[in-house]
Structure formats: C-alpha cells, structure tokens
Coordinates of C-alpha atoms in Angstrom, one line a residue:
X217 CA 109.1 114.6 107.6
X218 CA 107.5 111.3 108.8
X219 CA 105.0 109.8 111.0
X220 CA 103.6 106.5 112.0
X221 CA 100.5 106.1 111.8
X222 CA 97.4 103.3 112.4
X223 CA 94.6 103.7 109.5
X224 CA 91.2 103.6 111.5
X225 CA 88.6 100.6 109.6
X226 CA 85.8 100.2 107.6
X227 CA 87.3 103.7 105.5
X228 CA 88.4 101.9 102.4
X229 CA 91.6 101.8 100.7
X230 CA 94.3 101.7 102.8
X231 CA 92.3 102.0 106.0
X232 CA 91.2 98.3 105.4
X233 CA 94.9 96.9 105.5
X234 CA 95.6 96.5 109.3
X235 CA 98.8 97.2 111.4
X236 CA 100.7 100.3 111.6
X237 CA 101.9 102.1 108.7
X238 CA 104.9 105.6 107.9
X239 CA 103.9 108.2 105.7
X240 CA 106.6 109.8 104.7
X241 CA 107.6 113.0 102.5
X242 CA 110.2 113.3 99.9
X243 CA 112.3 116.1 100.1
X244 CA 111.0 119.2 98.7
X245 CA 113.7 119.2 96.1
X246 CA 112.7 116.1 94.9
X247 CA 111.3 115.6 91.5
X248 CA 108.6 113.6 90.9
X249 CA 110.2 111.2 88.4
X250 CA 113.1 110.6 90.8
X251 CA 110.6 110.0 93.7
X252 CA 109.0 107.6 90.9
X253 CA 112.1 105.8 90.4
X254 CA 112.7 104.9 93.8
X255 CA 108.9 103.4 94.4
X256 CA 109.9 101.2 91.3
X257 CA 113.3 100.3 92.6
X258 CA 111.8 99.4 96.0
X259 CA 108.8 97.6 94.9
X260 CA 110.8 95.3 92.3
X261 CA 113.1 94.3 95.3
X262 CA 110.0 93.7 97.6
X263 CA 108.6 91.2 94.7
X264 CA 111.8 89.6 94.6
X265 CA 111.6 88.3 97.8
X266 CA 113.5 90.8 99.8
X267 CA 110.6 91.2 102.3
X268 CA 112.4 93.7 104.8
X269 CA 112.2 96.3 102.8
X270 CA 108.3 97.6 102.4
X271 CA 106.8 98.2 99.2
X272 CA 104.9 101.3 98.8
X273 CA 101.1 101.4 99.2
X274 CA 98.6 102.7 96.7
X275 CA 96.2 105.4 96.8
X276 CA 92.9 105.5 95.7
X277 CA 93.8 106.6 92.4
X278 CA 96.1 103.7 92.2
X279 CA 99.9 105.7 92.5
X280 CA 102.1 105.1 95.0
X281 CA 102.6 108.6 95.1
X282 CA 100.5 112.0 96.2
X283 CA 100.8 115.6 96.0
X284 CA 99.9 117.9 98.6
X285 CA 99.0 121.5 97.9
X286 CA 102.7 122.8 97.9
X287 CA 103.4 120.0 95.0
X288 CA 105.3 117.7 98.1
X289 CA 105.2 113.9 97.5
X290 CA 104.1 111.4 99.9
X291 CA 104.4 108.1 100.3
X292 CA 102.3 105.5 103.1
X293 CA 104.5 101.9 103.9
X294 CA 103.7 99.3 106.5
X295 CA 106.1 99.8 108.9
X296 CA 108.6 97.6 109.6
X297 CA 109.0 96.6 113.2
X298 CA 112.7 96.2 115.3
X299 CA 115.7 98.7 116.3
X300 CA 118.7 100.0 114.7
X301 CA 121.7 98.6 116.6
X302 CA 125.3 100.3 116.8
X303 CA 127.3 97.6 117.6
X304 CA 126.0 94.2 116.9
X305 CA 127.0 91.3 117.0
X306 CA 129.2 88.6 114.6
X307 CA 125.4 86.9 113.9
X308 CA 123.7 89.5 113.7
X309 CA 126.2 91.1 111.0
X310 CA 126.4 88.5 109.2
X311 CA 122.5 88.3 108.4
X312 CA 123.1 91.5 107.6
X313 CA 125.5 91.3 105.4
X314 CA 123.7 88.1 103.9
X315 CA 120.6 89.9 103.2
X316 CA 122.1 92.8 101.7
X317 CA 124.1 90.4 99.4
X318 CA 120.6 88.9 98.4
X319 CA 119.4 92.4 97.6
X320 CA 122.4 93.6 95.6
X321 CA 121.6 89.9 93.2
X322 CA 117.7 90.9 93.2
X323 CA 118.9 94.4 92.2
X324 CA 121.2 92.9 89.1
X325 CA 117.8 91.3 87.5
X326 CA 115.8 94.7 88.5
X327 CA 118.3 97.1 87.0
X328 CA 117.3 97.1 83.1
X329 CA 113.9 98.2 84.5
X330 CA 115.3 101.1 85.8
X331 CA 116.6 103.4 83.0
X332 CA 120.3 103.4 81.8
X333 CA 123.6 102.8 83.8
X334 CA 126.1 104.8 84.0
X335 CA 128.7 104.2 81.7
X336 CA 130.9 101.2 82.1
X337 CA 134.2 102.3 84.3
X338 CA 132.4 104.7 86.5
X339 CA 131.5 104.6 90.3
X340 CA 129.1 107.0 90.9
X341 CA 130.1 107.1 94.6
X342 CA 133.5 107.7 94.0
X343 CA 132.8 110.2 91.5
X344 CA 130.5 112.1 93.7
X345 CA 133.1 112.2 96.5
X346 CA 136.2 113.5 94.2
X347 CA 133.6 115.9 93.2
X348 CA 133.0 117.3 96.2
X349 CA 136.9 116.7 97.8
X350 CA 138.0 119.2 94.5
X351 CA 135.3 121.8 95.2
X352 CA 136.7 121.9 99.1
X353 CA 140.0 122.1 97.8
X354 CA 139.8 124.8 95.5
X355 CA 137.0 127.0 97.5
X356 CA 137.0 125.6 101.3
X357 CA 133.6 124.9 103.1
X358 CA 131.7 127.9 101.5
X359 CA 128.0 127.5 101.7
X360 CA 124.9 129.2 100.1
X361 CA 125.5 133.2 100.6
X362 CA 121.7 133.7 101.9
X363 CA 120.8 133.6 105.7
X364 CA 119.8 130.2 106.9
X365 CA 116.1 130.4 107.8
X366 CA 115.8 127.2 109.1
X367 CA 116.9 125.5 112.4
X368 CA 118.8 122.8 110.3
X369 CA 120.3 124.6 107.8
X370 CA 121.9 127.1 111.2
X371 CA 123.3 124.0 111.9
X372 CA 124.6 123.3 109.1
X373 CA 125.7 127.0 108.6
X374 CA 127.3 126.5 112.1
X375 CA 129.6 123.0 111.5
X376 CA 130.2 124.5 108.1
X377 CA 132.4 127.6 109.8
X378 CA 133.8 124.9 112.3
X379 CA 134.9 123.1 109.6
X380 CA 136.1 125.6 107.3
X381 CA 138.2 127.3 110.7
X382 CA 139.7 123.8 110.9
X383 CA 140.9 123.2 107.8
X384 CA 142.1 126.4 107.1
X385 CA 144.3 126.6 110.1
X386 CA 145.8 123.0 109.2
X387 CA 146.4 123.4 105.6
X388 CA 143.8 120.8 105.0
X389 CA 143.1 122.3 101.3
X390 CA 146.2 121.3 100.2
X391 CA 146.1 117.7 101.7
X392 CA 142.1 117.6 100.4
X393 CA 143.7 118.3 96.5
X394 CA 145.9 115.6 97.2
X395 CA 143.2 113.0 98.0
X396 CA 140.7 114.3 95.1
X397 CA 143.5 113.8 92.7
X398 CA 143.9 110.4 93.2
X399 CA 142.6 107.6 91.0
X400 CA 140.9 104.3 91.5
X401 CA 142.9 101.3 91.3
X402 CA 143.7 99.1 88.6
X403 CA 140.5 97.1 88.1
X404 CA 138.5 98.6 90.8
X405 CA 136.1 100.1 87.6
X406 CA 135.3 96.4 87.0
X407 CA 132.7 96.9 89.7
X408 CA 129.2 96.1 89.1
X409 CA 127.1 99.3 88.7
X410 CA 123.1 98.2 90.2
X411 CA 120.9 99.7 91.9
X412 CA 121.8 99.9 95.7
X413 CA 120.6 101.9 98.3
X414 CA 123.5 104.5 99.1
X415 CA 122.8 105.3 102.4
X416 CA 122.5 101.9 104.1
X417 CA 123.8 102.6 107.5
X418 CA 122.9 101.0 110.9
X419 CA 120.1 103.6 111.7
X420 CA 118.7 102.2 108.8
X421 CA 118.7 98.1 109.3
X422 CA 116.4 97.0 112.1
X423 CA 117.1 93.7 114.0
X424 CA 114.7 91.3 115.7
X425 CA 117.1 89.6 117.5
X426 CA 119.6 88.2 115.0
X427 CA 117.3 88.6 111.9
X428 CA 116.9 91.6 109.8
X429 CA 113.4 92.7 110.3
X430 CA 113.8 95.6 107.9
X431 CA 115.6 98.1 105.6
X432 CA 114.3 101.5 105.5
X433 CA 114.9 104.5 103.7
X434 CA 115.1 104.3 100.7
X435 CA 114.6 107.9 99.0
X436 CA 118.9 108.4 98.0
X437 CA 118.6 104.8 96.4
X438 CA 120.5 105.3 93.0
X439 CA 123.0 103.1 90.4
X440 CA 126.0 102.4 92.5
X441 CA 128.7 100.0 93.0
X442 CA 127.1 97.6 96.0
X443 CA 130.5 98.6 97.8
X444 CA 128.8 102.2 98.2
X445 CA 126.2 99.9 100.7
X446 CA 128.9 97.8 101.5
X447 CA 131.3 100.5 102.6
X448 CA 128.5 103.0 104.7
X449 CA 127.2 99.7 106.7
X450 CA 130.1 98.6 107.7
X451 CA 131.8 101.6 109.0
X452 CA 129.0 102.7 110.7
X453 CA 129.2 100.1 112.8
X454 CA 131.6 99.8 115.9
X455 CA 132.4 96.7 117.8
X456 CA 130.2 95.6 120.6
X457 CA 131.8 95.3 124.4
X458 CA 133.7 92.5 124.5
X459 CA 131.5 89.1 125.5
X460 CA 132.9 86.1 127.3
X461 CA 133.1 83.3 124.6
X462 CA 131.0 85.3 121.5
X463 CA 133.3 86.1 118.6
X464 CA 134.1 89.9 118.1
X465 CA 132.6 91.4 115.1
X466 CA 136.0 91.8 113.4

C-alpha cells in the first residue's frame, strides 16, 4: 500500500521539508529487521551519490521506520519525479544501464555494512529459481489449501489452476525437472555477490527524458549477483517502434 502525499507547513518534522513525498508499507510479512536492512542498504547508496534513489525520511523519534497499531511498517520518501518507459530508447538505456553500473560499485563499498554474504560460489538468484523450478516439478502449481480471501490472492488462486492445467496437459513437469537439474557454468560462481536490488524492472526506473530521474522500490533489495538487476531490466524491456535514423535498442 502506497500513497503520495504533500506534508502541509509550519507542523514540524517532516512537514517542514517541502515537495511531495510516498509513504509506503512493507508487506505484512515483513520483519522488522529485514525492513531495517533495506533502509540501511538504500540510504548508504543515496550517500554515495546515487541520488535517484531516495533515502528514507525520519520520524520524530529519529527512525526511518513506524509501526501502526497492527505492528505494519511504514516508511515516508521524497518522491521521485518522471515515468517508467517500456521501450526506450539506445540513450536512454544506456544511462540506465550506466547508472545501475554506478550503483552495483557503490553497493561493493556498502556491502560489509550490511551483515554477511552468502557463501562464496552461490547466486542467490539462481538458487532461488532451481528452488522453486524443483518444487513445480515434483508437486505442480499447488498453492496454499485455504480459501483465498482476498481479491489478489483469487487471482492468484485463478492463474495458479491456469497454469497448473497447462503444464499438466503438456508434460511440462518433466521438462521443469529437466531445467532445475541443470547447473551453472563453469566460472559463472565467480560472480560478485552485493547488494542489488532484485526487482529492477522498467516500472521501476523513471526517465526525464534521457536521464534517470529515479529508482524506486526497493523493499526485495537483497545480496545478489548484479546480473539478478542486470537480467530483470533488460528483459523487461522491448524494443521501441522503429525510428528513422536512431539506433535500435539492440
């Protein structure tokens, strides 16, 4: 849950700092020293110069972080101005790219801040995904027994039969064992394991024009190769309509 919102003046705290600002929930699920973790990440990479993404504000009490009655955790950031675009250009990829290479160097120097690694010769991303291919291969798309309640999780109750139809009917579990089986490639563990932000996709980098006015949500931030930021950005991208004289994004 998010909104934006404009602090009236003359309250104090962060009323006084002008311009419009998100506040923002964690997920319910989410602890409070993993919603702490990703302030720190965040803020370290906002001190190192990356200025697109926003660093937390404080509360009165001087956290980043507040409790509602339920025991949710919010968080207020100046918001960061521009549009997500599907297809951009060559430019504006590039700067993207550029500033995301910039991060991933800040994020190197930030790391020993932020708790151990995992152990040398792991990807988290790819570990996650083998994970997650095995389960599908051994059990199919089964979901949580109880009723879903909510209009999301009837959505995802719904695309999760789809699914589950689909693959049964094609033999997909077999073919899914197949892909979790396989291994990385020789060297590929030689990776650099840093902070990143995991789900760096294009509804998530804002453009003003051709620069990169900001990087937002950060909250599934975690240690990763970069090529788990790499890897979402790019393929959520698709090439823009062909332009008499500008290069193609490929």
């Amino acid at each position: 849950a998010g909104w934006a919102v404009e602090p009236l003046p003359g309250l104090g705290g962060a009323a006084d700092r002008p311009g419009r600002h998100v506040l923002k929930a964690f997920p319910d699920e989410c602890p409070p020293e993993r919603a702490a973790w990703v302030h720190a990440f965040v803020t370290a990479l906002h001190a190192a110069g990356i200025d697109a993404v926003a660093a937390p504000l404080a509360a009165l009490g001087g956290t980043t972080l507040v409790a509602d009655a339920t025991g949710r955790l919010w968080e207020m950031c100046p918001w960061r101005p521009g549009m997500p675009l599907e297809a951009p250009t060559a430019a504006q990829a590039a700067a993207a790219l550029a500033l995301v290479a910039r991060m991933h160097v800040a994020a190197e120097g930030i790391a020993p801040r932020l708790g151990p690694r995992p152990p040398a010769g792991a990807i988290p991303a790819w570990e996650r995904r083998a994970g997650a291919l095995a389960r599908v291969g051994a059990q199919g798309f089964r979901g949580d027994s109880r009723a879903p309640v909510t209009w999301l999780a009837r959505q995802r109750a719904e695309r999760r039969g789809i699914a589950s139809g689909r693959l049964e009917a094609g033999g997909g579990r077999r073919l899914v064992a197949r892909l979790a089986a396989i291994r990385l490639p020789a060297g590929a563990a030689r990776a650099p394991i840093v902070p990143v932000f995991r789900d760096l996709w294009h509804a998530h980098v804002l453009f003003e024009g051709e620069r990169v006015s900001g990087i937002i949500a950060p909250h599934a931030a975690g240690f990763d190769s970069p090529a788990a930021d790499l890897a979402r950005l790019l393929g959520s991208w698709r090439a823009p309509a062909a332009v008499a004289g500008a290069a193609g994004l490929a």
